mmCIF file of C-alpha atoms in Angstrom:
data_model
loop_
_atom_site.group_PDB
_atom_site.id
_atom_site.type_symbol
_atom_site.label_atom_id
_atom_site.label_comp_id
_atom_site.label_asym_id
_atom_site.label_seq_id
_atom_site.Cartn_x
_atom_site.Cartn_y
_atom_site.Cartn_z
ATOM 1 C CA UNK A 130 -56.589 64.382 71.888
ATOM 2 C CA UNK A 131 -53.530 62.179 70.686
ATOM 3 C CA UNK A 132 -53.076 64.172 67.341
ATOM 4 C CA UNK A 133 -52.835 67.324 70.013
ATOM 5 C CA UNK A 134 -49.927 65.415 71.410
ATOM 6 C CA UNK A 135 -47.883 65.039 68.008
ATOM 7 C CA UNK A 136 -49.259 61.245 67.816
ATOM 8 C CA UNK A 137 -50.918 60.230 65.238
ATOM 9 C CA UNK A 138 -52.232 57.159 66.559
ATOM 10 C CA UNK A 139 -52.618 54.819 69.834
ATOM 11 C CA UNK A 140 -50.075 52.347 68.426
ATOM 12 C CA UNK A 141 -47.500 55.505 68.517
ATOM 13 C CA UNK A 142 -48.470 56.707 72.153
ATOM 14 C CA UNK A 143 -47.967 52.963 73.555
ATOM 15 C CA UNK A 144 -44.624 52.845 71.630
ATOM 16 C CA UNK A 145 -43.539 56.203 73.150
ATOM 17 C CA UNK A 146 -44.808 54.718 76.860
ATOM 18 C CA UNK A 147 -42.851 51.289 76.233
ATOM 19 C CA UNK A 148 -39.709 53.439 75.366
ATOM 20 C CA UNK A 149 -39.982 55.428 78.551
ATOM 21 C CA UNK A 150 -40.536 51.854 80.203
ATOM 22 C CA UNK A 151 -37.414 50.678 78.592
ATOM 23 C CA UNK A 152 -35.519 53.386 80.011
ATOM 24 C CA UNK A 153 -36.080 53.180 83.187
ATOM 25 C CA UNK A 154 -36.055 49.318 82.979
ATOM 26 C CA UNK A 155 -32.518 49.529 82.358
ATOM 27 C CA UNK A 156 -31.413 51.989 84.801
ATOM 28 C CA UNK A 157 -32.675 49.431 87.420
ATOM 29 C CA UNK A 158 -30.875 46.918 85.938
ATOM 30 C CA UNK A 159 -28.030 48.485 85.599
ATOM 31 C CA UNK A 160 -28.233 49.611 89.536
ATOM 32 C CA UNK A 161 -28.860 45.957 90.564
ATOM 33 C CA UNK A 162 -26.413 44.463 88.393
ATOM 34 C CA UNK A 163 -23.697 46.839 89.915
ATOM 35 C CA UNK A 164 -25.094 45.952 93.459
ATOM 36 C CA UNK A 165 -24.403 42.646 92.840
ATOM 37 C CA UNK A 166 -20.652 43.089 91.386
ATOM 38 C CA UNK A 167 -19.784 45.466 94.292
ATOM 39 C CA UNK A 168 -21.615 43.660 96.416
ATOM 40 C CA UNK A 169 -23.162 46.625 98.490
ATOM 41 C CA UNK A 170 -26.745 47.661 98.446
ATOM 42 C CA UNK A 171 -26.055 51.137 97.393
ATOM 43 C CA UNK A 172 -22.514 50.981 95.029
ATOM 44 C CA UNK A 173 -22.864 54.926 94.401
ATOM 45 C CA UNK A 174 -23.420 57.362 97.040
ATOM 46 C CA UNK A 175 -23.012 61.246 97.035
ATOM 47 C CA UNK A 176 -21.045 62.948 99.548
ATOM 48 C CA UNK A 177 -23.951 65.209 101.412
ATOM 49 C CA UNK A 178 -21.571 67.303 103.729
ATOM 50 C CA UNK A 179 -18.242 69.057 103.848
ATOM 51 C CA UNK A 180 -17.326 66.466 106.456
ATOM 52 C CA UNK A 181 -14.314 64.630 104.203
ATOM 53 C CA UNK A 182 -12.998 67.942 102.986
ATOM 54 C CA UNK A 183 -10.306 68.130 101.671
ATOM 55 C CA UNK A 184 -10.617 64.473 100.349
ATOM 56 C CA UNK A 185 -13.993 64.863 99.088
ATOM 57 C CA UNK A 186 -16.221 67.678 98.281
ATOM 58 C CA UNK A 187 -19.789 68.057 98.956
ATOM 59 C CA UNK A 188 -21.354 66.726 95.732
ATOM 60 C CA UNK A 189 -18.831 63.925 94.809
ATOM 61 C CA UNK A 190 -19.966 60.647 93.316
ATOM 62 C CA UNK A 191 -18.220 57.687 95.163
ATOM 63 C CA UNK A 192 -18.103 54.309 94.114
ATOM 64 C CA UNK A 193 -18.150 51.871 96.373
ATOM 65 C CA UNK A 194 -16.720 48.097 96.837
ATOM 66 C CA UNK A 195 -17.671 46.050 99.504
ATOM 67 C CA UNK A 196 -15.590 42.837 98.643
ATOM 68 C CA UNK A 197 -13.202 42.322 100.895
ATOM 69 C CA UNK A 198 -14.179 42.428 104.668
ATOM 70 C CA UNK A 199 -10.566 43.252 106.262
ATOM 71 C CA UNK A 200 -10.912 47.057 106.131
ATOM 72 C CA UNK A 201 -7.813 49.036 107.439
ATOM 73 C CA UNK A 202 -7.162 52.256 109.221
ATOM 74 C CA UNK A 203 -6.997 55.132 106.986
ATOM 75 C CA UNK A 204 -9.590 53.466 104.382
ATOM 76 C CA UNK A 205 -12.803 55.334 103.507
ATOM 77 C CA UNK A 206 -15.938 53.695 104.310
ATOM 78 C CA UNK A 207 -19.515 54.756 103.695
ATOM 79 C CA UNK A 208 -21.781 53.214 106.551
ATOM 80 C CA UNK A 209 -25.723 53.380 107.783
ATOM 81 C CA UNK A 210 -26.473 54.441 111.377
ATOM 82 C CA UNK A 211 -28.942 51.967 112.974
ATOM 83 C CA UNK A 212 -32.325 53.881 112.749
ATOM 84 C CA UNK A 213 -31.498 56.462 109.850
ATOM 85 C CA UNK A 214 -31.668 56.091 106.039
ATOM 86 C CA UNK A 215 -28.507 58.723 105.300
ATOM 87 C CA UNK A 216 -25.186 57.133 104.421
ATOM 88 C CA UNK A 217 -22.495 58.599 106.475
ATOM 89 C CA UNK A 218 -18.633 58.897 104.539
ATOM 90 C CA UNK A 219 -15.921 59.009 106.974
ATOM 91 C CA UNK A 220 -12.476 57.375 107.374
ATOM 92 C CA UNK A 221 -11.640 54.498 109.744
ATOM 93 C CA UNK A 222 -9.119 55.359 113.130
ATOM 94 C CA UNK A 223 -9.372 52.501 114.691
ATOM 95 C CA UNK A 224 -10.287 49.087 114.424
ATOM 96 C CA UNK A 225 -10.850 46.170 116.946
ATOM 97 C CA UNK A 226 -10.869 42.367 116.778
ATOM 98 C CA UNK A 227 -11.459 40.703 113.807
ATOM 99 C CA UNK A 228 -8.280 38.618 113.677
ATOM 100 C CA UNK A 229 -9.535 35.479 112.653
ATOM 101 C CA UNK A 230 -10.987 34.183 109.947
ATOM 102 C CA UNK A 231 -12.516 31.197 111.823
ATOM 103 C CA UNK A 232 -16.488 31.024 113.404
ATOM 104 C CA UNK A 233 -15.022 31.579 117.080
ATOM 105 C CA UNK A 234 -12.871 34.864 115.904
ATOM 106 C CA UNK A 235 -14.463 38.638 117.053
ATOM 107 C CA UNK A 236 -16.238 40.516 114.773
ATOM 108 C CA UNK A 237 -14.427 43.546 113.188
ATOM 109 C CA UNK A 238 -15.424 46.612 114.611
ATOM 110 C CA UNK A 239 -14.394 50.268 113.602
ATOM 111 C CA UNK A 240 -14.180 53.847 114.521
ATOM 112 C CA UNK A 241 -14.539 56.204 112.373
ATOM 113 C CA UNK A 242 -13.988 60.377 111.924
ATOM 114 C CA UNK A 243 -14.708 63.014 109.051
ATOM 115 C CA UNK A 244 -11.397 64.546 108.192
ATOM 116 C CA UNK A 245 -12.915 67.888 108.688
ATOM 117 C CA UNK A 246 -14.331 66.959 112.068
ATOM 118 C CA UNK A 247 -12.866 67.465 115.458
ATOM 119 C CA UNK A 248 -14.076 63.869 117.210
ATOM 120 C CA UNK A 249 -14.763 60.549 116.481
ATOM 121 C CA UNK A 250 -18.286 59.407 115.158
ATOM 122 C CA UNK A 251 -19.555 58.095 118.508
ATOM 123 C CA UNK A 252 -21.718 60.701 118.666
ATOM 124 C CA UNK A 253 -23.333 59.958 114.980
ATOM 125 C CA UNK A 254 -23.969 55.995 116.004
ATOM 126 C CA UNK A 255 -26.941 54.572 117.555
ATOM 127 C CA UNK A 256 -27.577 55.039 121.006
ATOM 128 C CA UNK A 257 -25.113 52.679 123.306
ATOM 129 C CA UNK A 258 -23.178 51.583 119.828
ATOM 130 C CA UNK A 259 -19.458 52.802 120.228
ATOM 131 C CA UNK A 260 -17.904 51.194 117.297
ATOM 132 C CA UNK A 261 -19.293 50.054 113.574
ATOM 133 C CA UNK A 262 -19.786 46.606 113.341
ATOM 134 C CA UNK A 263 -17.863 45.950 109.550
ATOM 135 C CA UNK A 264 -20.420 42.911 108.442
ATOM 136 C CA UNK A 265 -23.778 45.026 109.211
ATOM 137 C CA UNK A 266 -23.334 48.643 109.007
ATOM 138 C CA UNK A 267 -20.545 49.103 106.399
ATOM 139 C CA UNK A 268 -22.145 49.712 102.876
ATOM 140 C CA UNK A 269 -18.732 49.637 101.236
ATOM 141 C CA UNK A 270 -15.042 51.121 100.975
ATOM 142 C CA UNK A 271 -14.492 54.218 98.631
ATOM 143 C CA UNK A 272 -12.549 53.076 95.423
ATOM 144 C CA UNK A 273 -13.202 55.981 93.332
ATOM 145 C CA UNK A 274 -15.014 58.983 92.889
ATOM 146 C CA UNK A 275 -16.309 61.809 90.324
ATOM 147 C CA UNK A 276 -15.994 65.202 91.411
ATOM 148 C CA UNK A 277 -19.248 67.605 91.737
ATOM 149 C CA UNK A 278 -21.379 65.665 89.426
ATOM 150 C CA UNK A 279 -23.596 64.528 92.250
ATOM 151 C CA UNK A 280 -24.541 68.156 93.051
ATOM 152 C CA UNK A 281 -27.363 67.583 90.664
ATOM 153 C CA UNK A 282 -28.958 65.008 93.485
ATOM 154 C CA UNK A 283 -28.336 67.289 96.022
ATOM 155 C CA UNK A 284 -29.970 70.217 94.441
ATOM 156 C CA UNK A 285 -33.231 68.097 93.599
ATOM 157 C CA UNK A 286 -33.659 66.711 97.205
ATOM 158 C CA UNK A 287 -33.113 70.394 98.367
ATOM 159 C CA UNK A 288 -35.747 71.728 95.991
ATOM 160 C CA UNK A 289 -38.333 69.485 95.747
ATOM 161 C CA UNK A 290 -40.159 71.728 92.788
ATOM 162 C CA UNK A 291 -37.061 71.122 90.741
ATOM 163 C CA UNK A 292 -37.550 66.989 90.865
ATOM 164 C CA UNK A 293 -41.148 67.848 89.833
ATOM 165 C CA UNK A 294 -40.027 70.187 86.946
ATOM 166 C CA UNK A 295 -37.587 67.567 85.632
ATOM 167 C CA UNK A 296 -39.390 64.944 85.619
ATOM 168 C CA UNK A 297 -42.663 66.938 84.273
ATOM 169 C CA UNK A 298 -40.054 68.101 81.455
ATOM 170 C CA UNK A 299 -38.734 64.448 80.730
ATOM 171 C CA UNK A 300 -42.322 62.979 80.639
ATOM 172 C CA UNK A 301 -43.241 65.885 77.759
ATOM 173 C CA UNK A 302 -40.158 64.731 75.892
ATOM 174 C CA UNK A 303 -40.459 61.278 75.564
ATOM 175 C CA UNK A 304 -44.585 61.767 74.693
ATOM 176 C CA UNK A 305 -42.952 64.583 71.634
ATOM 177 C CA UNK A 306 -40.155 62.285 70.559
ATOM 178 C CA UNK A 307 -40.378 61.435 67.152
ATOM 179 C CA UNK A 308 -38.601 58.336 65.738
#
């Protein structure tokens, strides 16, 4: 059976499997390293809608930084809504509190809005939530972007059969790769 796959020995097959595992573990370590460096659970996100046009287009990849907790008006942030798992990319239009750095200081609260939206995001927030808490809700602030590269992930999520085909193709390529 191994010879039909182009592998001459179990040792060669094991080598290919370990090669594939090495690639996956390297990608995972790079992701975790970026997470630690940026202090963000998701240091890279893809813009999924047109709500931030013309600043960011659907499919842009955004690079996030979460080291500074003093978010300013006009800054583009990525946040998660409680109970939902899809990050939202919008601009800060108002800030409340957060004046001092001491223990008794009020937390920084933010109001956001998409550049291409008519109204602010209060309808998107969790039920009963009027503002975002900077420390709890914000994943990070946008510090850079790569245009349109994220369209691949959008296509893979909108068309699940493409994901299966891509994974199958990668698996076949790893098995058939010769060194």
